[in-house]
Coordinates of C-alpha atoms in Angstrom, one line a residue:
Chain V
M1 CA -45.4 -98.3 11.6
K2 CA -42.0 -97.0 10.0
E3 CA -40.4 -100.3 11.7
W4 CA -42.4 -102.0 10.0
L5 CA -42.1 -100.3 6.1
A6 CA -38.3 -99.3 7.1
L7 CA -37.5 -103.3 7.5
V8 CA -39.9 -103.9 4.3
A9 CA -37.4 -101.6 2.4
R10 CA -34.0 -103.1 3.9
L11 CA -35.6 -106.1 2.5
V12 CA -36.2 -105.4 -0.8
T13 CA -33.3 -103.5 -0.8
G14 CA -30.9 -106.0 0.5
G15 CA -32.5 -108.7 -2.2
V16 CA -31.4 -107.0 -4.9
W17 CA -28.4 -105.9 -3.7
V18 CA -27.6 -109.4 -2.7
A19 CA -29.2 -110.3 -6.0
A20 CA -27.1 -108.1 -8.3
G21 CA -23.2 -109.2 -6.2
A22 CA -23.9 -113.1 -5.9
I23 CA -24.6 -112.9 -10.2
K24 CA -21.2 -110.9 -10.8
L25 CA -19.0 -113.0 -8.6
P26 CA -19.0 -116.3 -10.2
D27 CA -17.3 -114.4 -13.4
P28 CA -14.6 -111.6 -11.8
Y29 CA -13.6 -110.3 -15.6
E30 CA -16.8 -109.6 -16.6
S31 CA -17.4 -107.2 -14.1
V32 CA -14.3 -105.4 -14.9
R33 CA -15.3 -105.5 -18.7
A34 CA -18.5 -103.7 -17.8
V35 CA -16.9 -100.8 -15.5
R36 CA -14.7 -99.9 -18.2
A37 CA -17.9 -99.5 -20.5
Y38 CA -18.8 -97.0 -19.3
D39 CA -15.2 -95.2 -19.6
L40 CA -15.4 -93.1 -16.4
L41 CA -12.9 -94.5 -14.8
P42 CA -9.1 -94.3 -15.1
E43 CA -7.8 -97.7 -16.4
S44 CA -5.9 -98.3 -13.4
V45 CA -8.8 -98.0 -11.0
V46 CA -10.9 -100.0 -13.5
P47 CA -10.0 -103.6 -12.1
T48 CA -9.6 -103.1 -9.0
I49 CA -14.1 -101.2 -9.3
G50 CA -14.7 -104.6 -10.6
H51 CA -13.4 -106.5 -8.6
L52 CA -14.8 -104.9 -5.5
L53 CA -17.9 -103.6 -6.5
P54 CA -19.8 -107.6 -6.3
V55 CA -18.4 -107.8 -3.1
L56 CA -19.4 -104.9 -1.9
E57 CA -22.7 -105.4 -3.2
V58 CA -23.9 -109.0 -1.6
V59 CA -22.2 -107.6 2.0
I60 CA -24.3 -104.6 1.9
G61 CA -27.0 -106.3 0.3
F62 CA -26.6 -108.8 4.1
A63 CA -26.5 -105.4 6.1
L64 CA -29.2 -104.3 4.8
I65 CA -31.4 -108.6 5.6
L66 CA -30.1 -108.9 8.8
G67 CA -30.1 -105.2 10.4
L68 CA -26.8 -105.1 11.0
L69 CA -25.6 -101.1 11.4
T70 CA -28.4 -100.9 9.2
R71 CA -28.4 -97.0 9.2
G72 CA -24.3 -97.7 7.8
A73 CA -25.3 -100.3 5.6
A74 CA -27.9 -97.9 4.1
V75 CA -26.2 -94.9 3.7
V76 CA -23.8 -96.8 1.8
S77 CA -26.9 -98.4 0.0
A78 CA -27.8 -95.0 -0.9
V79 CA -24.8 -93.7 -1.5
L80 CA -24.0 -96.5 -4.5
F81 CA -27.5 -96.1 -6.3
V82 CA -26.7 -92.1 -6.8
L83 CA -23.2 -93.1 -8.4
F84 CA -25.7 -95.7 -10.5
I85 CA -27.4 -93.3 -11.3
V86 CA -24.6 -90.2 -12.0
G87 CA -23.3 -93.1 -14.3
I88 CA -26.2 -94.6 -16.3
A89 CA -26.7 -90.3 -17.2
S90 CA -23.7 -90.2 -17.7
V91 CA -23.8 -93.1 -20.7
W92 CA -26.6 -91.9 -21.8
A93 CA -25.8 -87.9 -22.4
R94 CA -22.8 -89.2 -24.0
G95 CA -24.8 -91.9 -26.6
I96 CA -23.4 -94.6 -25.2
E97 CA -24.8 -97.8 -26.3
I98 CA -24.2 -100.6 -23.2
E99 CA -25.8 -103.2 -21.0
C100 CA -25.8 -101.8 -17.5
G101 CA -24.1 -104.6 -15.9
C102 CA -26.4 -104.5 -13.0
F103 CA -27.1 -107.9 -13.1
G104 CA -24.0 -109.7 -14.7
G105 CA -23.3 -108.9 -18.2
G106 CA -22.3 -105.5 -19.7
G107 CA -20.8 -103.6 -22.1
A108 CA -21.6 -102.4 -25.6
K109 CA -24.9 -103.5 -27.3
A110 CA -27.0 -101.6 -29.5
G111 CA -30.2 -100.6 -28.4
A112 CA -29.0 -100.4 -24.8
S113 CA -29.8 -96.9 -24.4
S114 CA -33.7 -98.0 -24.3
A115 CA -33.2 -99.8 -20.9
Y116 CA -31.9 -96.5 -19.7
P117 CA -35.1 -94.6 -18.3
W118 CA -36.2 -97.8 -16.1
E119 CA -32.9 -98.6 -15.1
I120 CA -32.3 -94.7 -13.5
A121 CA -36.2 -94.8 -12.6
R122 CA -35.1 -98.8 -10.7
D123 CA -32.6 -97.1 -9.4
V124 CA -34.2 -94.1 -8.3
G125 CA -36.3 -96.3 -6.5
L126 CA -34.1 -98.3 -4.2
F127 CA -32.3 -95.0 -3.5
A128 CA -35.9 -93.6 -1.9
L129 CA -35.8 -96.7 -0.5
S130 CA -32.8 -96.7 1.3
A131 CA -32.7 -93.3 2.0
W132 CA -35.9 -93.8 3.8
V133 CA -34.0 -96.7 6.2
V134 CA -31.7 -94.0 7.5
W135 CA -34.2 -91.4 7.9
V136 CA -36.3 -93.7 10.2
G137 CA -32.6 -94.8 11.4
R138 CA -34.4 -98.1 14.1
S139 CA -36.3 -100.8 12.2
R140 CA -38.1 -103.9 13.1
I141 CA -36.7 -107.2 13.6
A142 CA -33.0 -106.4 13.1
L143 CA -29.7 -107.8 14.7
D144 CA -29.3 -104.1 16.2
N145 CA -32.3 -104.6 18.2
L146 CA -30.2 -107.0 20.1
L147 CA -27.2 -105.9 19.8
F148 CA -28.0 -101.3 20.8
R149 CA -30.4 -101.4 23.7
R150 CA -31.8 -97.8 22.9
I151 CA -30.3 -95.5 25.5
P152 CA -32.3 -93.8 27.7
E153 CA -32.6 -89.4 26.9
G154 CA -31.4 -87.0 29.5
T155 CA -30.4 -88.0 32.5
Chain Y
M1 CA -28.9 -82.3 58.2
S2 CA -32.5 -81.6 57.5
K3 CA -34.6 -84.5 55.4
K4 CA -34.9 -82.5 52.9
N5 CA -31.4 -81.7 52.1
R6 CA -30.4 -86.1 52.6
E7 CA -32.8 -86.6 49.4
E8 CA -31.8 -83.8 47.5
T9 CA -28.2 -85.5 47.6
R10 CA -29.6 -89.2 47.3
A11 CA -31.4 -88.0 43.8
E12 CA -27.5 -86.5 42.5
R13 CA -26.6 -89.3 43.9
A14 CA -29.1 -91.9 42.2
A15 CA -28.4 -89.6 39.0
A16 CA -24.7 -89.0 38.7
A17 CA -25.4 -94.3 38.8
I18 CA -27.7 -93.2 35.8
I19 CA -25.6 -90.9 33.7
E20 CA -22.9 -93.5 34.7
Q21 CA -24.4 -96.0 32.8
Q22 CA -25.3 -94.3 30.1
R23 CA -21.7 -93.6 29.5
R24 CA -20.7 -97.1 30.2
E25 CA -23.6 -98.3 27.7
R26 CA -22.5 -95.9 24.8
R27 CA -19.3 -96.9 25.3
R28 CA -19.7 -100.1 24.7
Q29 CA -21.7 -99.5 21.5
L30 CA -19.2 -97.8 19.8
W31 CA -17.5 -100.5 20.8
I32 CA -19.6 -103.4 18.7
V33 CA -19.7 -100.6 15.6
F34 CA -16.2 -100.3 15.6
S35 CA -15.8 -103.8 16.1
I36 CA -19.0 -104.3 12.9
V37 CA -17.3 -102.1 10.8
A38 CA -13.8 -104.0 11.0
I39 CA -14.9 -107.5 10.4
V40 CA -17.4 -105.8 7.4
I41 CA -14.3 -104.2 5.7
A42 CA -11.8 -107.5 6.4
V43 CA -15.2 -109.4 4.4
V44 CA -15.0 -106.7 1.5
V45 CA -11.1 -106.5 1.3
A46 CA -10.6 -110.7 1.6
G47 CA -13.7 -110.8 -1.2
V48 CA -11.8 -108.2 -3.2
L49 CA -8.0 -110.5 -2.8
I50 CA -10.7 -113.3 -4.1
Q51 CA -12.2 -112.3 -7.2
S52 CA -8.7 -110.4 -8.9
N53 CA -6.4 -113.9 -7.4
R54 CA -9.8 -115.4 -9.5
D55 CA -9.6 -113.2 -11.9
T56 CA -7.2 -114.8 -14.5
V57 CA -7.4 -111.9 -17.3
G58 CA -4.6 -110.1 -18.0
Q59 CA -1.6 -112.1 -16.4
T60 CA 1.6 -110.8 -17.5
L61 CA 2.9 -112.9 -20.5
T62 CA 6.1 -113.9 -20.6
S63 CA 7.8 -114.0 -24.2
S64 CA 7.0 -117.6 -24.2
S65 CA 3.5 -117.2 -23.6
V66 CA 3.0 -114.9 -26.7
P67 CA 3.0 -117.2 -30.1
P68 CA 6.1 -116.1 -32.2
G69 CA 4.6 -115.0 -35.7
V70 CA 2.3 -111.8 -33.2
T71 CA 2.0 -108.3 -34.3
D72 CA 2.0 -106.3 -31.1
T73 CA 0.7 -109.5 -28.8
Y74 CA -2.5 -110.0 -30.3
G75 CA -2.5 -109.0 -33.9
V76 CA -2.1 -111.9 -37.1
V77 CA -1.1 -109.1 -40.0
I78 CA -1.4 -110.5 -43.4
G79 CA -0.5 -109.4 -47.0
D80 CA 2.5 -106.4 -47.1
A81 CA 3.3 -104.3 -45.2
S82 CA 3.4 -101.3 -46.7
A83 CA -0.2 -102.2 -48.2
P84 CA -2.3 -98.4 -47.9
K85 CA -5.3 -99.7 -45.9
T86 CA -5.2 -102.0 -42.9
V87 CA -8.1 -104.1 -42.1
Q88 CA -8.7 -105.0 -38.4
V89 CA -11.1 -108.3 -37.9
Y90 CA -12.1 -108.6 -34.7
E91 CA -12.9 -112.6 -34.5
D92 CA -14.4 -115.7 -32.4
F93 CA -13.8 -118.9 -33.8
Q94 CA -17.5 -120.1 -32.5
C95 CA -18.8 -116.9 -33.4
P96 CA -21.5 -117.5 -36.4
I97 CA -21.7 -113.7 -37.7
C98 CA -17.8 -114.2 -38.0
K99 CA -18.8 -117.1 -39.9
E100 CA -21.5 -114.8 -42.2
F101 CA -18.8 -112.7 -42.4
E102 CA -16.1 -114.8 -43.7
A103 CA -18.5 -116.0 -46.0
S104 CA -19.1 -112.8 -47.4
T105 CA -15.6 -110.8 -47.7
R106 CA -12.7 -114.0 -47.7
D107 CA -12.4 -114.1 -50.9
K108 CA -12.6 -110.3 -52.0
L109 CA -10.0 -109.3 -49.0
R110 CA -7.3 -111.9 -49.9
A111 CA -7.3 -110.6 -52.9
A112 CA -6.8 -106.8 -52.3
V113 CA -3.9 -108.9 -49.6
D114 CA -2.3 -109.9 -53.1
A115 CA -2.8 -107.1 -55.0
G116 CA -1.4 -104.9 -51.9
R117 CA -3.8 -103.0 -51.6
I118 CA -4.9 -103.7 -47.8
K119 CA -3.0 -105.5 -45.3
I120 CA -5.5 -107.3 -42.7
D121 CA -4.8 -107.8 -38.9
Y122 CA -6.8 -110.6 -37.9
R123 CA -7.3 -109.9 -33.8
M124 CA -8.7 -112.8 -33.1
V125 CA -10.0 -113.7 -29.7
S126 CA -12.0 -115.9 -27.2
F127 CA -15.4 -114.6 -25.6
L128 CA -18.0 -117.2 -26.8
N129 CA -16.7 -120.4 -23.9
D130 CA -20.0 -120.7 -23.0
A131 CA -21.5 -121.6 -26.4
S132 CA -19.8 -124.8 -26.2
T133 CA -19.8 -127.3 -23.4
T134 CA -16.0 -127.5 -23.5
N135 CA -15.0 -124.4 -24.2
Y136 CA -14.2 -125.1 -27.5
S137 CA -13.4 -120.5 -28.5
S138 CA -10.7 -120.7 -26.3
R139 CA -9.4 -124.1 -27.7
A140 CA -10.2 -123.1 -31.1
L141 CA -7.9 -119.9 -30.1
N142 CA -6.0 -121.4 -28.8
A143 CA -5.0 -123.8 -32.0
A144 CA -4.2 -121.5 -34.0
A145 CA -1.9 -119.7 -31.7
V146 CA -0.1 -123.4 -32.0
V147 CA -0.2 -123.9 -35.9
L148 CA 0.7 -119.6 -36.2
D149 CA 3.6 -121.1 -34.2
T150 CA 4.7 -124.2 -35.4
S151 CA 3.9 -124.2 -38.7
G152 CA 3.9 -120.0 -39.9
Q153 CA 1.2 -117.7 -41.6
D154 CA 0.3 -119.7 -44.8
V155 CA -1.4 -122.8 -42.8
F156 CA -2.5 -120.7 -39.6
L157 CA -4.9 -118.8 -42.7
K158 CA -5.7 -122.4 -43.9
F159 CA -6.4 -123.2 -40.1
H160 CA -8.3 -120.2 -40.1
D161 CA -10.8 -120.4 -42.5
L162 CA -11.4 -124.1 -42.2
L163 CA -12.4 -123.3 -38.9
F164 CA -15.2 -120.8 -39.7
D165 CA -16.2 -123.7 -42.7
N166 CA -16.6 -126.5 -40.0
Q167 CA -18.3 -124.4 -37.2
P168 CA -19.4 -126.0 -34.4
A169 CA -23.0 -125.3 -33.1
E170 CA -23.8 -123.0 -30.9
G171 CA -24.4 -125.1 -27.8
S172 CA -22.4 -128.6 -28.8
A173 CA -19.2 -130.1 -27.4
G174 CA -17.3 -127.9 -30.4
L175 CA -14.6 -130.0 -32.2
S176 CA -12.5 -132.5 -30.5
D177 CA -8.8 -131.8 -29.5
D178 CA -8.5 -134.8 -32.6
Q179 CA -10.4 -132.9 -35.1
L180 CA -8.5 -129.2 -34.7
V181 CA -5.3 -131.8 -35.0
Q182 CA -6.6 -133.0 -38.4
Y183 CA -8.1 -130.0 -39.7
A184 CA -4.5 -128.8 -39.1
V185 CA -2.8 -130.9 -40.8
Q186 CA -5.3 -130.6 -44.1
A187 CA -4.1 -126.8 -43.4
G188 CA -0.4 -127.9 -43.9
A189 CA 0.8 -128.4 -40.2
T190 CA 2.2 -131.7 -39.6
A191 CA 0.1 -133.9 -36.4
A192 CA 3.6 -134.7 -34.1
D193 CA 4.3 -130.7 -34.4
V194 CA 0.2 -129.0 -33.3
R195 CA -0.8 -132.4 -30.9
P196 CA 1.7 -131.8 -27.6
G197 CA 0.1 -128.2 -27.9
I198 CA -3.4 -128.4 -28.5
Q199 CA -3.1 -130.5 -25.6
D200 CA -1.3 -129.2 -23.1
D201 CA -3.3 -125.9 -23.7
E202 CA 0.5 -124.4 -24.7
F203 CA -1.5 -120.8 -24.5
G204 CA -3.9 -120.5 -22.4
T205 CA -2.6 -117.3 -20.7
W206 CA -2.4 -115.6 -24.0
V207 CA -6.1 -116.7 -25.1
T208 CA -7.5 -115.5 -21.8
N209 CA -5.6 -112.3 -22.6
T210 CA -7.1 -111.4 -25.9
Q211 CA -10.4 -110.5 -24.6
D212 CA -8.7 -107.9 -22.1
Q213 CA -6.8 -106.6 -25.5
M214 CA -10.2 -106.3 -27.0
S215 CA -12.1 -104.6 -24.2
K216 CA -9.3 -102.4 -23.7
N217 CA -9.8 -101.5 -27.4
H218 CA -13.4 -101.4 -26.4
V219 CA -14.2 -103.6 -29.0
T220 CA -17.3 -105.7 -27.3
G221 CA -18.1 -108.1 -29.9
T222 CA -17.8 -110.3 -32.8
P223 CA -17.1 -109.0 -35.2
T224 CA -16.0 -106.2 -35.5
V225 CA -14.0 -104.7 -38.3
F226 CA -12.0 -101.3 -38.0
V227 CA -10.4 -99.6 -41.5
D228 CA -7.2 -98.1 -40.8
G229 CA -8.0 -97.6 -36.9
K230 CA -11.9 -95.9 -37.7
Q231 CA -14.6 -98.4 -36.1
A232 CA -17.1 -99.2 -38.3
G233 CA -20.7 -99.8 -36.6
A234 CA -21.5 -102.4 -35.2
T235 CA -23.6 -104.4 -37.6
L236 CA -22.5 -107.9 -39.4
G237 CA -23.8 -105.4 -42.7
D238 CA -22.3 -102.2 -41.2
S239 CA -18.6 -104.7 -41.0
I240 CA -19.1 -106.8 -44.1
N241 CA -19.5 -103.3 -45.8
A242 CA -16.5 -101.2 -44.1
A243 CA -14.7 -104.6 -45.2
L244 CA -15.6 -104.8 -48.4
A245 CA -15.0 -100.6 -49.2
A246 CA -11.6 -101.1 -47.9
A247 CA -10.8 -103.9 -50.6
G248 CA -11.8 -101.8 -53.0

């Protein structure tokens, strides 16, 4: 049962990642601008992070959907969600009104802060699903199950 | 050797074989993990390189790719350099709210410039290409840069005003290159001077980079007004009020 639930968690989280990343891929500069709007990172790394995030999101998403190195992918996924939650909480605390840029867009927008609680709640939920996958480790219908046979414990 | 001893030895050998097999299986799995991780990292690195290659914003500008007559690479400063106040205005030729801003403030701002009370630092930007089917936002700004280059600031200013007064609707094809040339001529330029630059996207890289300096200055929409470096609020009303207050 746990392994079936882990499959569902994988598909939901992975699907969100692929969608979020794919939407941002066509316009590389938009992500750079979205990252810059958080005003958290030094300008020297902003373009690289802006170019990296959409690619990483798509790759992690596919890894989760396929069940490839599931545990590792879920760890990265969980870490990213923590970073996003910290980012949104930080702009909220500083009174900066920006679109989170989670699914494209980004940058200042009046009244954007009303969406922060929902965005944080969504990311907390997705973090919980990722953490669940990390904890369970194995799941149904995964490439991992073809690549890695279970090694019997002990002698 | 007793029968019991022989059985123990056989069991030990079997156990050792199983351990060896497990060790080999672990090594195989570790090797698979490393291979997949290496491939994934290679894919991510390649993806980042592709993305940064496709990102044309922020490419290094050479002296010939910046239109002559700008201040601080991106500003067109109108008025006496020693004027006590500076009103900096970020505008996009495709932005309807900028058109409203122009309608509400232009005459008073220009009168204040003539009276020496302010200077205006126009920061024309291009980030609304999606609002037309022909990247009008960028084409219009390139045309303005060509006009500035070939015909000087006064003609640029008239061209700027004409483009806002005749702004194409959002979602349309925008003004054609021919129409841009016509408005440039109406503003005082010579068609033969401006046509090549308008048709060949002469200052395209500079036009693309305007949105980078906009973003780095934390300007995320147009119109945005700064009075002596201080940013007015985000609404049209804030911008109008700040500009009119500065104009006196």
